[in-house]
């Protein structure tokens, strides 16, 4: 399937947080600190610059506004009317750098708190958490004991949340209570350093495996069902979009941990058509 990949954007620095919204893919370039969007045909637009922090995760509110996570100041910013404004300040509740996030169809934001500050310390353990930010501005911890929580996805029925554990080499599966609280069902799948994820209509998860240089589809039983290789490139994040949500957008970068520390990275976005359409958020 990797031979069917089509590049729609190249030459960025470090693309993250892909979210399909109103006919365009929205995402950030973490290193360039920009909020961007692109059409399937390659029409790229720059919407905003985060001047004082590193943007990473994105969410889409029910009214269509974008929420941008900034990692080190631990804030969520709302992009509306062409400008960014403070949506939530999590510096008083997050115990470490915040990384990825998702907003569900009810406007609830689930935010990954690493539990430590980047760069990752040795022997960091299962200190990660998920913080729920409700539309009324409330924030509370709804999950803990995670090993570097990364990509997060929520099913369309708002009953299931999956989070990638980058240090745990797999996926954690949660039941969502009506009030947004989480209870752990269990863990499934085996993939090295899972980064961004998305769900499809079969309940399977597309996972960007940072160190396997591949996007991997894992079913509910943890069995690998498909693999899209991007040799020599780190797989960063993915989402299903397009008119029928069968277009898999694959964000990757030519870099390494050592090169990242030096700010050296070249990122691109590829697309490929898949059989099973996307479900839920992103």
Short mmCIF file of C-alpha atoms in Angstrom, two decimals:
data_model
loop_
_atom_site.label_atom_id
_atom_site.label_comp_id
_atom_site.label_asym_id
_atom_site.label_seq_id
_atom_site.Cartn_x
_atom_site.Cartn_y
_atom_site.Cartn_z
CA UNK A 1 0.00 0.00 0.00
CA UNK A 2 2.95 2.35 0.61
CA UNK A 3 3.56 2.51 -3.14
CA UNK A 4 0.16 4.21 -3.43
CA UNK A 5 1.17 7.14 -1.20
CA UNK A 6 0.82 10.55 -2.81
CA UNK A 7 2.66 13.55 -1.36
CA UNK A 8 0.50 16.67 -1.01
CA UNK A 9 2.89 18.81 1.05
CA UNK A 10 6.64 18.67 1.62
CA UNK A 11 9.31 20.88 3.08
CA UNK A 12 7.77 21.60 6.49
CA UNK A 13 9.68 21.13 9.72
CA UNK A 14 7.58 18.96 12.07
CA UNK A 15 3.91 18.44 11.25
CA UNK A 16 1.53 17.27 14.00
CA UNK A 17 -2.12 17.19 15.09
CA UNK A 18 -3.94 16.47 11.79
CA UNK A 19 -7.70 17.10 11.98
CA UNK A 20 -10.17 17.02 9.08
CA UNK A 21 -12.51 20.03 9.14
CA UNK A 22 -14.85 21.38 6.46
CA UNK A 23 -13.03 20.03 3.46
CA UNK A 24 -9.50 20.81 4.64
CA UNK A 25 -6.84 19.14 6.76
CA UNK A 26 -5.80 21.33 9.70
CA UNK A 27 -2.49 20.72 11.47
CA UNK A 28 0.44 22.47 13.12
CA UNK A 29 4.10 22.76 12.30
CA UNK A 30 5.53 22.45 15.81
CA UNK A 31 8.97 23.80 14.99
CA UNK A 32 7.71 26.66 12.84
CA UNK A 33 5.03 27.35 15.51
CA UNK A 34 2.31 27.75 12.90
CA UNK A 35 -1.31 26.65 12.48
CA UNK A 36 -1.91 25.51 8.91
CA UNK A 37 -4.47 23.88 6.66
CA UNK A 38 -4.34 22.22 3.28
CA UNK A 39 -6.89 21.01 0.76
CA UNK A 40 -6.64 17.51 -0.77
CA UNK A 41 -5.36 19.16 -3.95
CA UNK A 42 -2.50 20.83 -2.09
CA UNK A 43 -3.76 24.39 -1.48
CA UNK A 44 -1.86 25.39 1.69
CA UNK A 45 -2.85 28.22 4.03
CA UNK A 46 -1.15 29.60 7.13
CA UNK A 47 -3.67 30.78 9.72
CA UNK A 48 -1.78 31.77 12.87
CA UNK A 49 1.59 31.83 14.60
CA UNK A 50 2.10 30.82 18.23
CA UNK A 51 4.79 33.32 19.21
CA UNK A 52 5.74 32.14 22.71
CA UNK A 53 5.41 28.34 22.84
CA UNK A 54 5.39 25.11 20.84
CA UNK A 55 1.99 24.08 19.43
CA UNK A 56 1.25 20.36 19.14
CA UNK A 57 -2.20 18.79 19.54
CA UNK A 58 -5.35 20.12 17.89
CA UNK A 59 -9.07 19.76 18.43
CA UNK A 60 -12.19 20.98 16.64
CA UNK A 61 -15.05 22.38 18.72
CA UNK A 62 -18.66 21.64 17.72
CA UNK A 63 -19.00 25.16 16.28
CA UNK A 64 -15.98 24.55 14.05
CA UNK A 65 -13.45 26.63 15.97
CA UNK A 66 -9.98 25.09 16.35
CA UNK A 67 -8.31 24.49 19.72
CA UNK A 68 -4.50 24.50 19.68
CA UNK A 69 -2.49 22.95 22.51
CA UNK A 70 0.79 24.62 23.49
CA UNK A 71 3.16 22.28 25.25
CA UNK A 72 5.31 24.07 27.78
CA UNK A 73 3.06 26.89 28.97
CA UNK A 74 0.34 24.20 29.25
CA UNK A 75 -2.41 26.14 27.54
CA UNK A 76 -5.21 25.52 25.10
CA UNK A 77 -5.76 28.36 22.63
CA UNK A 78 -8.93 28.94 20.62
CA UNK A 79 -8.59 29.98 16.98
CA UNK A 80 -11.64 32.01 16.01
CA UNK A 81 -12.14 34.96 13.70
CA UNK A 82 -8.57 34.72 12.49
CA UNK A 83 -7.00 35.11 15.94
CA UNK A 84 -5.82 32.99 18.87
CA UNK A 85 -7.13 33.55 22.41
CA UNK A 86 -6.83 31.66 25.68
CA UNK A 87 -9.30 28.77 25.94
CA UNK A 88 -7.94 26.96 29.03
CA UNK A 89 -4.88 27.34 31.26
CA UNK A 90 -3.79 23.91 32.52
CA UNK A 91 -0.60 25.02 34.24
CA UNK A 92 -2.21 24.55 37.64
CA UNK A 93 -3.30 20.95 37.03
CA UNK A 94 -0.76 19.45 34.59
CA UNK A 95 2.26 17.90 36.30
CA UNK A 96 4.40 17.87 33.16
CA UNK A 97 4.53 18.91 29.53
CA UNK A 98 1.22 18.49 27.72
CA UNK A 99 1.46 16.85 24.32
CA UNK A 100 -1.52 15.70 22.27
CA UNK A 101 -5.25 16.20 22.64
CA UNK A 102 -8.63 15.59 21.04
CA UNK A 103 -11.99 17.35 21.25
CA UNK A 104 -15.05 15.12 21.01
CA UNK A 105 -18.44 15.92 19.48
CA UNK A 106 -19.71 17.31 22.77
CA UNK A 107 -16.91 19.84 23.00
CA UNK A 108 -14.98 17.99 25.69
CA UNK A 109 -11.19 18.16 25.34
CA UNK A 110 -9.03 15.21 26.43
CA UNK A 111 -5.44 16.33 26.96
CA UNK A 112 -2.37 14.15 27.51
CA UNK A 113 -0.20 15.20 30.47
CA UNK A 114 3.19 13.46 30.27
CA UNK A 115 3.75 13.80 34.02
CA UNK A 116 7.31 15.04 33.38
CA UNK A 117 8.91 17.85 31.44
CA UNK A 118 10.54 17.26 28.08
CA UNK A 119 13.15 16.15 27.23
CA UNK A 120 12.12 12.83 28.84
CA UNK A 121 14.09 11.95 31.99
CA UNK A 122 15.48 8.46 32.52
CA UNK A 123 13.39 6.06 34.61
CA UNK A 124 10.27 8.18 34.22
CA UNK A 125 7.75 5.36 34.76
CA UNK A 126 3.97 5.35 34.36
CA UNK A 127 3.34 8.93 35.47
CA UNK A 128 1.23 10.14 32.53
CA UNK A 129 -2.34 11.32 32.88
CA UNK A 130 -5.31 12.48 30.83
CA UNK A 131 -6.95 15.77 31.75
CA UNK A 132 -10.57 16.44 30.76
CA UNK A 133 -11.48 20.04 29.95
CA UNK A 134 -15.25 20.54 29.81
CA UNK A 135 -17.02 23.22 27.77
CA UNK A 136 -17.79 25.17 30.96
CA UNK A 137 -14.06 25.57 31.59
CA UNK A 138 -13.69 22.92 34.27
CA UNK A 139 -10.62 20.66 34.24
CA UNK A 140 -10.00 17.39 36.07
CA UNK A 141 -7.77 14.33 35.80
CA UNK A 142 -9.72 11.36 34.38
CA UNK A 143 -6.90 8.82 33.87
CA UNK A 144 -3.44 8.19 35.29
CA UNK A 145 -0.73 5.52 35.28
CA UNK A 146 0.08 6.05 31.59
CA UNK A 147 3.50 5.60 30.04
CA UNK A 148 3.97 8.76 27.92
CA UNK A 149 0.40 9.35 26.66
CA UNK A 150 0.50 10.49 23.05
CA UNK A 151 -2.20 10.32 20.36
CA UNK A 152 -5.82 10.23 21.58
CA UNK A 153 -9.00 9.22 19.70
CA UNK A 154 -12.69 9.08 20.68
CA UNK A 155 -15.38 6.98 18.99
CA UNK A 156 -18.43 8.62 17.41
CA UNK A 157 -20.76 7.21 20.11
CA UNK A 158 -18.62 8.86 22.84
CA UNK A 159 -18.25 5.57 24.67
CA UNK A 160 -14.64 4.69 23.82
CA UNK A 161 -11.33 6.51 24.11
CA UNK A 162 -8.00 5.09 22.94
CA UNK A 163 -4.64 6.58 23.82
CA UNK A 164 -1.20 5.63 22.49
CA UNK A 165 1.41 4.96 25.17
CA UNK A 166 4.70 5.89 23.56
CA UNK A 167 6.79 4.26 26.30
CA UNK A 168 4.33 1.37 26.64
CA UNK A 169 4.60 0.17 23.02
CA UNK A 170 0.83 -0.19 22.71
CA UNK A 171 -2.64 1.27 23.13
CA UNK A 172 -4.77 1.84 26.22
CA UNK A 173 -8.54 1.37 25.78
CA UNK A 174 -11.00 3.28 28.00
CA UNK A 175 -14.76 3.34 28.53
CA UNK A 176 -16.16 6.88 28.63
CA UNK A 177 -18.82 7.56 31.25
CA UNK A 178 -21.67 10.01 30.50
CA UNK A 179 -19.87 12.71 32.51
CA UNK A 180 -16.69 12.23 30.46
CA UNK A 181 -14.87 10.19 33.09
CA UNK A 182 -12.69 7.28 31.97
CA UNK A 183 -12.34 3.68 33.17
CA UNK A 184 -9.61 1.45 31.76
CA UNK A 185 -10.85 -1.58 29.80
CA UNK A 186 -7.36 -2.85 29.08
CA UNK A 187 -4.42 -2.56 26.75
CA UNK A 188 -4.02 -4.01 23.25
CA UNK A 189 -1.73 -4.03 20.24
CA UNK A 190 2.03 -4.04 20.03
CA UNK A 191 3.77 -1.23 18.21
CA UNK A 192 7.03 0.58 18.93
CA UNK A 193 6.74 4.20 20.09
CA UNK A 194 3.16 4.86 18.96
CA UNK A 195 2.55 8.55 18.26
CA UNK A 196 -0.61 9.94 16.64
CA UNK A 197 -3.68 7.73 16.13
CA UNK A 198 -7.18 7.69 14.63
CA UNK A 199 -10.14 5.28 14.67
CA UNK A 200 -12.02 3.73 11.78
CA UNK A 201 -15.53 2.35 11.39
CA UNK A 202 -14.49 -1.18 12.35
CA UNK A 203 -13.11 0.00 15.68
CA UNK A 204 -9.56 -0.51 14.43
CA UNK A 205 -6.84 2.05 15.15
CA UNK A 206 -4.41 3.55 12.67
CA UNK A 207 -1.17 4.21 14.56
CA UNK A 208 1.87 6.25 13.56
CA UNK A 209 4.86 4.25 14.80
CA UNK A 210 7.70 6.71 15.24
CA UNK A 211 10.57 4.22 15.18
CA UNK A 212 9.06 1.60 12.86
CA UNK A 213 8.78 4.22 10.09
CA UNK A 214 5.26 3.05 9.37
CA UNK A 215 1.54 3.64 9.82
CA UNK A 216 -0.02 0.48 11.22
CA UNK A 217 -3.69 -0.58 11.42
CA UNK A 218 -4.46 -2.58 14.57
CA UNK A 219 -7.85 -4.20 15.14
CA UNK A 220 -9.80 -4.41 18.42
CA UNK A 221 -8.05 -7.68 19.29
CA UNK A 222 -4.63 -6.12 18.89
CA UNK A 223 -3.87 -7.84 15.58
CA UNK A 224 -2.02 -5.90 12.88
CA UNK A 225 -4.18 -5.73 9.75
CA UNK A 226 -2.29 -3.34 7.47
CA UNK A 227 1.00 -1.47 7.30
CA UNK A 228 2.05 1.56 5.26
CA UNK A 229 5.82 1.95 5.31
CA UNK A 230 7.60 5.29 5.02
CA UNK A 231 11.22 4.08 4.98
CA UNK A 232 13.75 6.45 6.48
CA UNK A 233 11.03 8.70 7.88
CA UNK A 234 9.55 8.92 11.38
CA UNK A 235 5.78 8.41 11.36
CA UNK A 236 4.26 11.23 13.45
CA UNK A 237 0.48 11.28 13.14
CA UNK A 238 -2.46 10.29 10.95
CA UNK A 239 -6.15 10.94 10.45
CA UNK A 240 -8.93 9.82 8.13
CA UNK A 241 -10.61 12.56 6.12
CA UNK A 242 -11.81 13.42 2.68
CA UNK A 243 -15.39 13.45 1.44
CA UNK A 244 -16.04 9.85 2.55
CA UNK A 245 -13.37 9.75 5.28
CA UNK A 246 -11.43 7.07 3.40
CA UNK A 247 -8.38 9.26 2.77
CA UNK A 248 -5.63 8.50 5.29
CA UNK A 249 -3.44 11.56 5.84
CA UNK A 250 0.04 10.43 6.94
CA UNK A 251 2.36 12.98 8.59
CA UNK A 252 6.03 12.04 8.77
CA UNK A 253 9.46 13.62 9.15
CA UNK A 254 13.00 12.89 8.07
CA UNK A 255 14.73 13.27 11.43
CA UNK A 256 15.98 11.42 14.52
CA UNK A 257 15.99 12.11 18.25
CA UNK A 258 19.52 13.48 17.98
CA UNK A 259 18.60 15.68 15.01
CA UNK A 260 15.45 16.90 16.77
CA UNK A 261 17.56 18.16 19.65
CA UNK A 262 19.45 20.22 17.07
CA UNK A 263 16.24 21.44 15.43
CA UNK A 264 16.91 19.45 12.25
CA UNK A 265 13.80 17.96 10.65
CA UNK A 266 11.99 17.96 7.30
CA UNK A 267 8.31 17.02 7.36
CA UNK A 268 5.74 16.08 4.76
CA UNK A 269 2.14 14.91 4.34
CA UNK A 270 1.19 11.92 2.19
CA UNK A 271 -2.26 10.53 1.43
CA UNK A 272 -3.54 7.07 0.57
CA UNK A 273 -7.05 5.70 0.06
CA UNK A 274 -8.16 2.94 2.45
CA UNK A 275 -11.20 0.64 2.56
CA UNK A 276 -12.72 1.43 5.94
CA UNK A 277 -13.79 5.04 6.60
CA UNK A 278 -12.90 7.01 9.69
CA UNK A 279 -15.02 7.12 12.82
CA UNK A 280 -15.26 9.63 15.64
CA UNK A 281 -12.59 12.14 16.56
CA UNK A 282 -10.18 12.88 14.95
#
